[in-house]
């Protein structure tokens, strides 16, 4: 954020808008990995209830839910949403502070 403020202070405003891309990209990536984690937790919960003879050691999570549903859940989970909204709001504040 300090680097972004320094760039804005130098009156190179077009560089300030570049901060939006990594902020949003990391939010999307974080949501995807949180969704994957949720699917693997479902897989673990499914396998722990099986008898030893039924366990096939497959890591296929497609039968437990779709990544689109869990990705959306991960994208808008409270911890992720709070963290990434703070990052985006700080970028917005720095952007409009100098205009």
The first five atom37 places (N, CA, C, CB, O) and aatype in JSON, in Angstrom:
{
  "aatype": [20, 20, 20, 20, 20, 20, 20, 20, 20, 20, 20, 20, 20, 20, 20, 20, 20, 20, 20, 20, 20, 20, 20, 20, 20, 20, 20, 20, 20, 20, 20, 20, 20, 20, 20, 20, 20, 20, 20, 20, 20, 20, 20, 20, 20, 20, 20, 20, 20, 20, 20, 20, 20, 20, 20, 20, 20, 20, 20, 20, 20, 20, 20, 20, 20, 20, 20, 20, 20, 20, 20, 20, 20, 20, 20, 20, 20, 20, 20, 20, 20, 20, 20, 20, 20, 20, 20, 20, 20, 20, 20, 20, 20, 20, 20, 20, 20, 20, 20],
  "atom_mask": [
    [1, 1, 1, 1, 1],
    [1, 1, 1, 1, 1],
    [1, 1, 1, 1, 1],
    [1, 1, 1, 1, 1],
    [1, 1, 1, 1, 1],
    [1, 1, 1, 1, 1],
    [1, 1, 1, 1, 1],
    [1, 1, 1, 1, 1],
    [1, 1, 1, 1, 1],
    [1, 1, 1, 1, 1],
    [1, 1, 1, 1, 1],
    [1, 1, 1, 1, 1],
    [1, 1, 1, 1, 1],
    [1, 1, 1, 1, 1],
    [1, 1, 1, 1, 1],
    [1, 1, 1, 1, 1],
    [1, 1, 1, 1, 1],
    [1, 1, 1, 1, 1],
    [1, 1, 1, 1, 1],
    [1, 1, 1, 1, 1],
    [1, 1, 1, 1, 1],
    [1, 1, 1, 1, 1],
    [1, 1, 1, 1, 1],
    [1, 1, 1, 1, 1],
    [1, 1, 1, 1, 1],
    [1, 1, 1, 1, 1],
    [1, 1, 1, 1, 1],
    [1, 1, 1, 1, 1],
    [1, 1, 1, 1, 1],
    [1, 1, 1, 1, 1],
    [1, 1, 1, 1, 1],
    [1, 1, 1, 1, 1],
    [1, 1, 1, 1, 1],
    [1, 1, 1, 1, 1],
    [1, 1, 1, 1, 1],
    [1, 1, 1, 1, 1],
    [1, 1, 1, 1, 1],
    [1, 1, 1, 1, 1],
    [1, 1, 1, 1, 1],
    [1, 1, 1, 1, 1],
    [1, 1, 1, 1, 1],
    [1, 1, 1, 1, 1],
    [1, 1, 1, 1, 1],
    [1, 1, 1, 1, 1],
    [1, 1, 1, 1, 1],
    [1, 1, 1, 1, 1],
    [1, 1, 1, 1, 1],
    [1, 1, 1, 1, 1],
    [1, 1, 1, 1, 1],
    [1, 1, 1, 1, 1],
    [1, 1, 1, 1, 1],
    [1, 1, 1, 1, 1],
    [1, 1, 1, 1, 1],
    [1, 1, 1, 1, 1],
    [1, 1, 1, 1, 1],
    [1, 1, 1, 1, 1],
    [1, 1, 1, 1, 1],
    [1, 1, 1, 1, 1],
    [1, 1, 1, 1, 1],
    [1, 1, 1, 1, 1],
    [1, 1, 1, 1, 1],
    [1, 1, 1, 1, 1],
    [1, 1, 1, 1, 1],
    [1, 1, 1, 1, 1],
    [1, 1, 1, 1, 1],
    [1, 1, 1, 1, 1],
    [1, 1, 1, 1, 1],
    [1, 1, 1, 1, 1],
    [1, 1, 1, 1, 1],
    [1, 1, 1, 1, 1],
    [1, 1, 1, 1, 1],
    [1, 1, 1, 1, 1],
    [1, 1, 1, 1, 1],
    [1, 1, 1, 1, 1],
    [1, 1, 1, 1, 1],
    [1, 1, 1, 1, 1],
    [1, 1, 1, 1, 1],
    [1, 1, 1, 1, 1],
    [1, 1, 1, 1, 1],
    [1, 1, 1, 1, 1],
    [1, 1, 1, 1, 1],
    [1, 1, 1, 1, 1],
    [1, 1, 1, 1, 1],
    [1, 1, 1, 1, 1],
    [1, 1, 1, 1, 1],
    [1, 1, 1, 1, 1],
    [1, 1, 1, 1, 1],
    [1, 1, 1, 1, 1],
    [1, 1, 1, 1, 1],
    [1, 1, 1, 1, 1],
    [1, 1, 1, 1, 1],
    [1, 1, 1, 1, 1],
    [1, 1, 1, 1, 1],
    [1, 1, 1, 1, 1],
    [1, 1, 1, 1, 1],
    [1, 1, 1, 1, 1],
    [1, 1, 1, 1, 1],
    [1, 1, 1, 1, 1],
    [1, 1, 1, 1, 1]
  ],
  "atom_positions": [
    [[0.8, -1.18, 0.0], [0.0, 0.0, 0.0], [0.85, 1.26, 0.0], [-0.91, -0.01, 1.17], [0.51, 2.25, -0.64]],
    [[1.97, 1.2, 0.73], [2.84, 2.38, 0.75], [3.45, 2.63, -0.62], [3.95, 2.21, 1.79], [3.61, 3.78, -1.03]],
    [[3.78, 1.56, -1.33], [4.32, 1.72, -2.67], [3.27, 2.3, -3.6], [4.83, 0.37, -3.21], [3.58, 3.14, -4.45]],
    [[2.03, 1.86, -3.45], [0.95, 2.39, -4.26], [0.72, 3.87, -3.97], [-0.34, 1.6, -4.0], [0.47, 4.65, -4.89]],
    [[0.81, 4.25, -2.71], [0.68, 5.66, -2.35], [1.82, 6.49, -2.92], [0.63, 5.82, -0.84], [1.62, 7.63, -3.35]],
    [[3.02, 5.92, -2.92], [4.18, 6.63, -3.46], [4.03, 6.85, -4.96], [5.46, 5.87, -3.17], [4.36, 7.91, -5.48]],
    [[3.53, 5.83, -5.66], [3.32, 5.97, -7.1], [2.26, 7.03, -7.36], [2.9, 4.61, -7.74], [2.39, 7.84, -8.28]],
    [[1.2, 7.02, -6.56], [0.14, 8.02, -6.75], [0.65, 9.42, -6.43], [-1.06, 7.69, -5.87], [0.24, 10.39, -7.07]],
    [[1.53, 9.53, -5.45], [2.06, 10.84, -5.08], [2.95, 11.42, -6.17], [2.85, 10.74, -3.79], [3.1, 12.63, -6.29]],
    [[3.54, 10.54, -6.98], [4.38, 10.99, -8.08], [3.56, 11.42, -9.3], [5.36, 9.89, -8.47], [4.11, 11.73, -10.35]],
    [[2.24, 11.42, -9.13], [1.31, 11.82, -10.18], [1.36, 10.91, -11.4], [1.58, 13.24, -10.61], [1.17, 11.35, -12.53]],
    [[1.63, 9.64, -11.16], [1.54, 8.63, -12.22], [0.31, 7.8, -11.93], [2.83, 7.74, -12.28], [0.4, 6.63, -11.56]],
    [[-0.84, 8.42, -12.12], [-2.1, 7.84, -11.7], [-2.47, 6.56, -12.47], [-3.19, 8.84, -11.87], [-3.15, 5.7, -11.92]],
    [[-2.03, 6.44, -13.7], [-2.4, 5.26, -14.47], [-1.8, 3.98, -13.87], [-1.96, 5.42, -15.92], [-2.34, 2.9, -14.09]],
    [[-0.71, 4.09, -13.13], [-0.12, 2.92, -12.48], [-0.94, 2.49, -11.26], [1.31, 3.22, -12.06], [-0.88, 1.32, -10.86]],
    [[-1.68, 3.41, -10.67], [-2.49, 3.07, -9.5], [-3.56, 2.06, -9.87], [-3.13, 4.34, -8.9], [-3.9, 1.19, -9.06]],
    [[-4.1, 2.16, -11.07], [-5.15, 1.24, -11.49], [-4.64, -0.18, -11.71], [-5.79, 1.75, -12.76], [-5.44, -1.12, -11.75]],
    [[-3.34, -0.35, -11.85], [-2.78, -1.69, -11.97], [-2.92, -2.5, -10.67], [-1.32, -1.61, -12.37], [-2.81, -3.72, -10.7]],
    [[-3.14, -1.85, -9.57], [-3.28, -2.54, -8.29], [-4.6, -3.31, -8.19], [-3.18, -1.55, -7.14], [-4.72, -4.21, -7.36]],
    [[-5.57, -2.97, -9.01], [-6.84, -3.68, -8.97], [-6.7, -5.11, -9.48], [-7.88, -2.94, -9.81], [-7.33, -6.03, -8.94]],
    [[-5.9, -5.31, -10.5], [-5.76, -6.64, -11.09], [-5.25, -7.68, -10.1], [-4.84, -6.59, -12.28], [-5.91, -8.71, -9.94]],
    [[-4.12, -7.48, -9.41], [-3.68, -8.52, -8.47], [-4.62, -8.66, -7.27], [-2.27, -8.21, -7.97], [-4.76, -9.76, -6.73]],
    [[-5.26, -7.59, -6.86], [-6.2, -7.68, -5.73], [-7.35, -8.61, -6.07], [-6.73, -6.29, -5.36], [-7.71, -9.48, -5.27]],
    [[-7.93, -8.43, -7.24], [-9.06, -9.26, -7.66], [-8.59, -10.67, -8.02], [-9.79, -8.62, -8.85], [-9.27, -11.65, -7.71]],
    [[-7.44, -10.78, -8.67], [-6.92, -12.1, -9.05], [-6.63, -12.96, -7.83], [-5.66, -11.94, -9.9], [-6.94, -14.16, -7.83]],
    [[-6.03, -12.39, -6.8], [-5.75, -13.17, -5.59], [-7.03, -13.52, -4.84], [-4.8, -12.41, -4.68], [-7.09, -14.57, -4.19]],
    [[-8.03, -12.68, -4.92], [-9.32, -13.01, -4.3], [-9.94, -14.22, -5.0], [-10.28, -11.79, -4.37], [-10.45, -15.12, -4.34]],
    [[-9.89, -14.23, -6.33], [-10.44, -15.36, -7.09], [-9.64, -16.63, -6.8], [-10.41, -15.05, -8.6], [-10.23, -17.7, -6.59]],
    [[-8.32, -16.54, -6.79], [-7.5, -17.71, -6.48], [-7.75, -18.23, -5.06], [-6.02, -17.37, -6.64], [-7.83, -19.43, -4.84]],
    [[-7.89, -17.32, -4.13], [-8.16, -17.72, -2.75], [-9.5, -18.44, -2.66], [-8.14, -16.5, -1.83], [-9.61, -19.45, -1.96]],
    [[-10.51, -17.94, -3.35], [-11.81, -18.6, -3.37], [-11.75, -19.98, -3.98], [-12.81, -17.76, -4.12], [-12.4, -20.91, -3.51]],
    [[-10.95, -20.12, -5.04], [-10.8, -21.43, -5.68], [-10.15, -22.43, -4.73], [-9.96, -21.3, -6.96], [-10.63, -23.56, -4.6]],
    [[-9.08, -22.03, -4.06], [-8.4, -22.96, -3.16], [-9.21, -23.25, -1.9], [-7.04, -22.4, -2.77], [-9.13, -24.36, -1.37]],
    [[-9.99, -22.3, -1.43], [-10.89, -22.58, -0.31], [-11.98, -23.56, -0.74], [-11.53, -21.29, 0.21], [-12.39, -24.42, 0.05]],
    [[-12.44, -23.44, -1.98], [-13.41, -24.4, -2.5], [-12.83, -25.79, -2.63], [-13.93, -23.93, -3.85], [-13.49, -26.78, -2.31]],
    [[-11.58, -25.88, -3.1], [-10.9, -27.18, -3.18], [-10.75, -27.79, -1.8], [-9.53, -27.03, -3.86], [-10.95, -28.99, -1.62]],
    [[-10.39, -26.97, -0.82], [-10.24, -27.46, 0.55], [-11.56, -28.02, 1.06], [-9.74, -26.34, 1.48], [-11.59, -29.06, 1.73]],
    [[-12.65, -27.35, 0.75], [-13.97, -27.82, 1.19], [-14.3, -29.17, 0.57], [-15.06, -26.78, 0.84], [-14.83, -30.05, 1.24]],
    [[-13.98, -29.34, -0.71], [-14.22, -30.63, -1.37], [-13.38, -31.74, -0.75], [-13.94, -30.52, -2.86], [-13.87, -32.85, -0.57]],
    [[-12.14, -31.46, -0.43], [-11.29, -32.49, 0.17], [-11.72, -32.8, 1.61], [-9.82, -32.04, 0.15], [-11.54, -33.93, 2.07]],
    [[-12.27, -31.83, 2.3], [-12.82, -32.13, 3.63], [-14.04, -33.03, 3.51], [-13.18, -30.83, 4.38], [-14.24, -33.92, 4.33]],
    [[-14.88, -32.78, 2.48], [-16.02, -33.66, 2.23], [-15.54, -35.08, 1.89], [-16.89, -33.1, 1.1], [-16.13, -36.06, 2.34]],
    [[-14.48, -35.17, 1.09], [-13.93, -36.47, 0.73], [-13.41, -37.2, 1.97], [-12.81, -36.32, -0.3], [-13.66, -38.39, 2.14]],
    [[-12.72, -36.49, 2.82], [-12.21, -37.09, 4.06], [-13.37, -37.58, 4.92], [-11.36, -36.09, 4.83], [-13.31, -38.68, 5.48]],
    [[-14.4, -36.78, 5.04], [-15.56, -37.16, 5.84], [-16.24, -38.4, 5.26], [-16.55, -35.99, 5.93], [-16.72, -39.26, 6.0]],
    [[-16.29, -38.47, 3.93], [-16.89, -39.64, 3.27], [-16.05, -40.9, 3.52], [-17.03, -39.39, 1.75], [-16.6, -41.95, 3.84]],
    [[-14.74, -40.8, 3.39], [-13.87, -41.96, 3.5], [-13.77, -42.44, 4.95], [-12.48, -41.63, 2.97], [-13.64, -43.65, 5.18]],
    [[-13.81, -41.56, 5.91], [-13.66, -41.99, 7.3], [-14.84, -42.82, 7.78], [-13.5, -40.79, 8.2], [-14.72, -43.56, 8.76]],
    [[-15.97, -42.72, 7.09], [-17.14, -43.51, 7.46], [-17.16, -44.89, 6.79], [-18.4, -42.76, 7.1], [-17.99, -45.73, 7.13]],
    [[-16.25, -45.14, 5.85], [-16.22, -46.41, 5.13], [-15.47, -47.47, 5.92], [-15.58, -46.23, 3.76], [-14.65, -47.16, 6.78]],
    [[-15.78, -48.73, 5.62], [-14.99, -49.84, 6.16], [-13.65, -49.88, 5.44], [-15.74, -51.19, 6.0], [-13.52, -49.35, 4.34]],
    [[-12.67, -50.48, 6.06], [-11.33, -50.55, 5.47], [-11.34, -51.23, 4.1], [-10.38, -51.29, 6.4], [-10.56, -50.84, 3.23]],
    [[-12.18, -52.2, 3.9], [-12.23, -52.93, 2.63], [-12.82, -52.08, 1.51], [-13.04, -54.21, 2.79], [-12.55, -52.35, 0.34]],
    [[-13.6, -51.07, 1.83], [-14.26, -50.24, 0.81], [-13.4, -49.06, 0.36], [-15.57, -49.72, 1.35], [-13.72, -48.43, -0.65]],
    [[-12.36, -48.77, 1.05], [-11.53, -47.6, 0.72], [-10.7, -47.91, -0.51], [-10.61, -47.21, 1.92], [-9.98, -48.91, -0.55]],
    [[-10.79, -47.06, -1.53], [-10.06, -47.26, -2.78], [-8.92, -46.25, -2.98], [-11.02, -47.18, -3.96], [-8.25, -46.29, -4.01]],
    [[-8.7, -45.36, -2.04], [-7.62, -44.36, -2.07], [-7.72, -43.4, -3.26], [-6.28, -45.05, -2.1], [-6.71, -42.86, -3.7]],
    [[-8.91, -43.21, -3.76], [-9.13, -42.26, -4.85], [-9.26, -40.87, -4.27], [-10.4, -42.64, -5.68], [-9.91, -40.67, -3.24]],
    [[-8.64, -39.91, -4.92], [-8.73, -38.51, -4.5], [-9.7, -37.72, -5.4], [-7.33, -37.85, -4.53], [-9.65, -36.49, -5.44]],
    [[-10.56, -38.45, -6.11], [-11.53, -37.82, -7.0], [-12.66, -37.2, -6.17], [-12.1, -38.85, -8.02], [-13.36, -37.9, -5.45]],
    [[-12.82, -35.89, -6.28], [-13.84, -35.18, -5.51], [-15.07, -34.86, -6.34], [-13.26, -33.9, -4.94], [-16.0, -34.22, -5.83]],
    [[-15.12, -35.28, -7.6], [-16.22, -34.89, -8.47], [-17.55, -35.49, -8.03], [-15.93, -35.32, -9.89], [-18.6, -34.91, -8.32]],
    [[-17.55, -36.61, -7.35], [-18.81, -37.22, -6.93], [-19.38, -36.57, -5.66], [-18.61, -38.72, -6.69], [-20.49, -36.88, -5.24]],
    [[-18.62, -35.68, -5.04], [-19.05, -35.05, -3.79], [-19.59, -33.64, -3.97], [-17.91, -35.01, -2.83], [-20.13, -33.07, -3.02]],
    [[-19.47, -33.08, -5.13], [-19.95, -31.72, -5.38], [-19.15, -31.1, -6.51], [-19.85, -30.85, -4.11], [-18.11, -31.62, -6.91]],
    [[-19.65, -30.0, -7.01], [-18.95, -29.33, -8.11], [-18.04, -28.24, -7.57], [-19.96, -28.75, -9.13], [-18.32, -27.65, -6.52]],
    [[-16.98, -27.98, -8.28], [-16.04, -26.93, -7.86], [-16.69, -25.55, -7.98], [-14.75, -26.98, -8.72], [-16.31, -24.63, -7.26]],
    [[-17.68, -25.39, -8.89], [-18.34, -24.09, -9.03], [-19.08, -23.71, -7.76], [-19.31, -24.11, -10.22], [-19.03, -22.56, -7.33]],
    [[-19.78, -24.69, -7.14], [-20.51, -24.39, -5.91], [-19.55, -24.05, -4.77], [-21.39, -25.59, -5.51], [-19.74, -23.07, -4.05]],
    [[-18.52, -24.86, -4.61], [-17.59, -24.64, -3.51], [-16.7, -23.43, -3.77], [-16.74, -25.87, -3.27], [-16.28, -22.76, -2.83]],
    [[-16.41, -23.15, -5.04], [-15.62, -21.96, -5.37], [-16.4, -20.7, -4.98], [-15.27, -21.92, -6.88], [-15.83, -19.76, -4.42]],
    [[-17.68, -20.7, -5.28], [-18.52, -19.56, -4.92], [-18.59, -19.41, -3.41], [-19.93, -19.71, -5.52], [-18.54, -18.3, -2.88]],
    [[-18.72, -20.54, -2.7], [-18.73, -20.5, -1.23], [-17.41, -19.96, -0.69], [-19.01, -21.9, -0.65], [-17.39, -19.16, 0.24]],
    [[-16.3, -20.4, -1.27], [-14.99, -19.92, -0.83], [-14.76, -18.46, -1.16], [-13.91, -20.75, -1.46], [-14.11, -17.74, -0.4]],
    [[-15.29, -18.03, -2.28], [-15.13, -16.64, -2.71], [-15.83, -15.68, -1.75], [-15.66, -16.46, -4.12], [-15.33, -14.58, -1.49]],
    [[-16.97, -16.08, -1.24], [-17.75, -15.2, -0.38], [-17.82, -15.7, 1.06], [-19.14, -15.05, -0.93], [-18.79, -15.41, 1.76]],
    [[-16.81, -16.45, 1.5], [-16.75, -16.82, 2.92], [-16.34, -15.59, 3.71], [-15.74, -18.01, 3.16], [-15.65, -14.71, 3.2]],
    [[-16.77, -15.53, 4.97], [-16.52, -14.32, 5.76], [-15.05, -13.98, 5.93], [-17.13, -14.48, 7.1], [-14.68, -12.83, 5.72]],
    [[-14.19, -14.93, 6.3], [-12.77, -14.54, 6.46], [-12.14, -14.02, 5.16], [-11.96, -15.73, 6.98], [-11.44, -13.02, 5.16]],
    [[-12.4, -14.72, 4.06], [-11.85, -14.28, 2.78], [-12.45, -12.97, 2.32], [-12.07, -15.33, 1.74], [-11.75, -12.11, 1.79]],
    [[-13.75, -12.83, 2.51], [-14.43, -11.62, 2.08], [-13.93, -10.4, 2.85], [-15.93, -11.76, 2.26], [-13.69, -9.35, 2.26]],
    [[-13.77, -10.53, 4.14], [-13.28, -9.42, 4.95], [-11.86, -9.04, 4.54], [-13.31, -9.78, 6.45], [-11.57, -7.86, 4.33]],
    [[-10.99, -10.03, 4.41], [-9.6, -9.74, 4.05], [-9.5, -9.06, 2.69], [-8.77, -11.03, 4.04], [-8.84, -8.03, 2.56]],
    [[-10.16, -9.63, 1.69], [-10.02, -9.09, 0.34], [-10.78, -7.78, 0.16], [-10.51, -10.09, -0.68], [-10.39, -6.95, -0.67]],
    [[-11.84, -7.56, 0.91], [-12.52, -6.27, 0.85], [-11.65, -5.17, 1.46], [-13.87, -6.33, 1.58], [-11.65, -4.05, 0.97]],
    [[-10.92, -5.49, 2.53], [-10.0, -4.5, 3.1], [-8.93, -4.13, 2.09], [-9.35, -5.05, 4.4], [-8.58, -2.96, 1.95]],
    [[-8.4, -5.12, 1.39], [-7.37, -4.86, 0.37], [-7.95, -4.0, -0.74], [-6.81, -6.18, -0.2], [-7.35, -3.0, -1.14]],
    [[-9.13, -4.38, -1.25], [-9.74, -3.6, -2.34], [-10.13, -2.19, -1.89], [-10.97, -4.33, -2.88], [-9.95, -1.23, -2.64]],
    [[-10.65, -2.07, -0.69], [-11.02, -0.74, -0.21], [-9.8, 0.16, -0.03], [-11.77, -0.84, 1.1], [-9.87, 1.36, -0.29]],
    [[-8.7, -0.42, 0.41], [-7.49, 0.4, 0.55], [-6.96, 0.84, -0.82], [-6.4, -0.38, 1.3], [-6.45, 1.95, -0.96]],
    [[-7.08, -0.03, -1.82], [-6.69, 0.38, -3.18], [-7.62, 1.47, -3.69], [-6.72, -0.83, -4.14], [-7.17, 2.42, -4.32]],
    [[-8.9, 1.34, -3.42], [-9.86, 2.37, -3.84], [-9.58, 3.69, -3.14], [-11.3, 1.92, -3.54], [-9.62, 4.75, -3.77]],
    [[-9.29, 3.64, -1.85], [-8.99, 4.87, -1.11], [-7.76, 5.56, -1.68], [-8.78, 4.57, 0.39], [-7.76, 6.78, -1.86]],
    [[-6.71, 4.79, -1.95], [-5.48, 5.38, -2.51], [-5.75, 5.93, -3.9], [-4.34, 4.33, -2.56], [-5.21, 6.97, -4.29]],
    [[-6.59, 5.24, -4.66], [-6.9, 5.71, -6.01], [-7.6, 7.06, -5.98], [-7.78, 4.69, -6.75], [-7.21, 7.98, -6.71]],
    [[-8.62, 7.19, -5.16], [-9.41, 8.42, -5.16], [-8.86, 9.49, -4.23], [-10.82, 8.11, -4.79], [-9.3, 10.63, -4.3]],
    [[-7.94, 9.15, -3.39], [-7.32, 10.12, -2.48], [-6.55, 11.18, -3.27], [-6.38, 9.4, -1.48], [-6.49, 12.35, -2.88]],
    [[-5.98, 10.75, -4.38], [-5.1, 11.63, -5.14], [-5.8, 12.31, -6.33], [-3.92, 10.84, -5.64], [-5.16, 13.06, -7.07]],
    [[-7.09, 12.07, -6.53], [-7.77, 12.7, -7.68], [-8.51, 13.92, -7.24], [-8.74, 11.73, -8.35], [-9.15, 14.59, -8.06]]
  ]
}
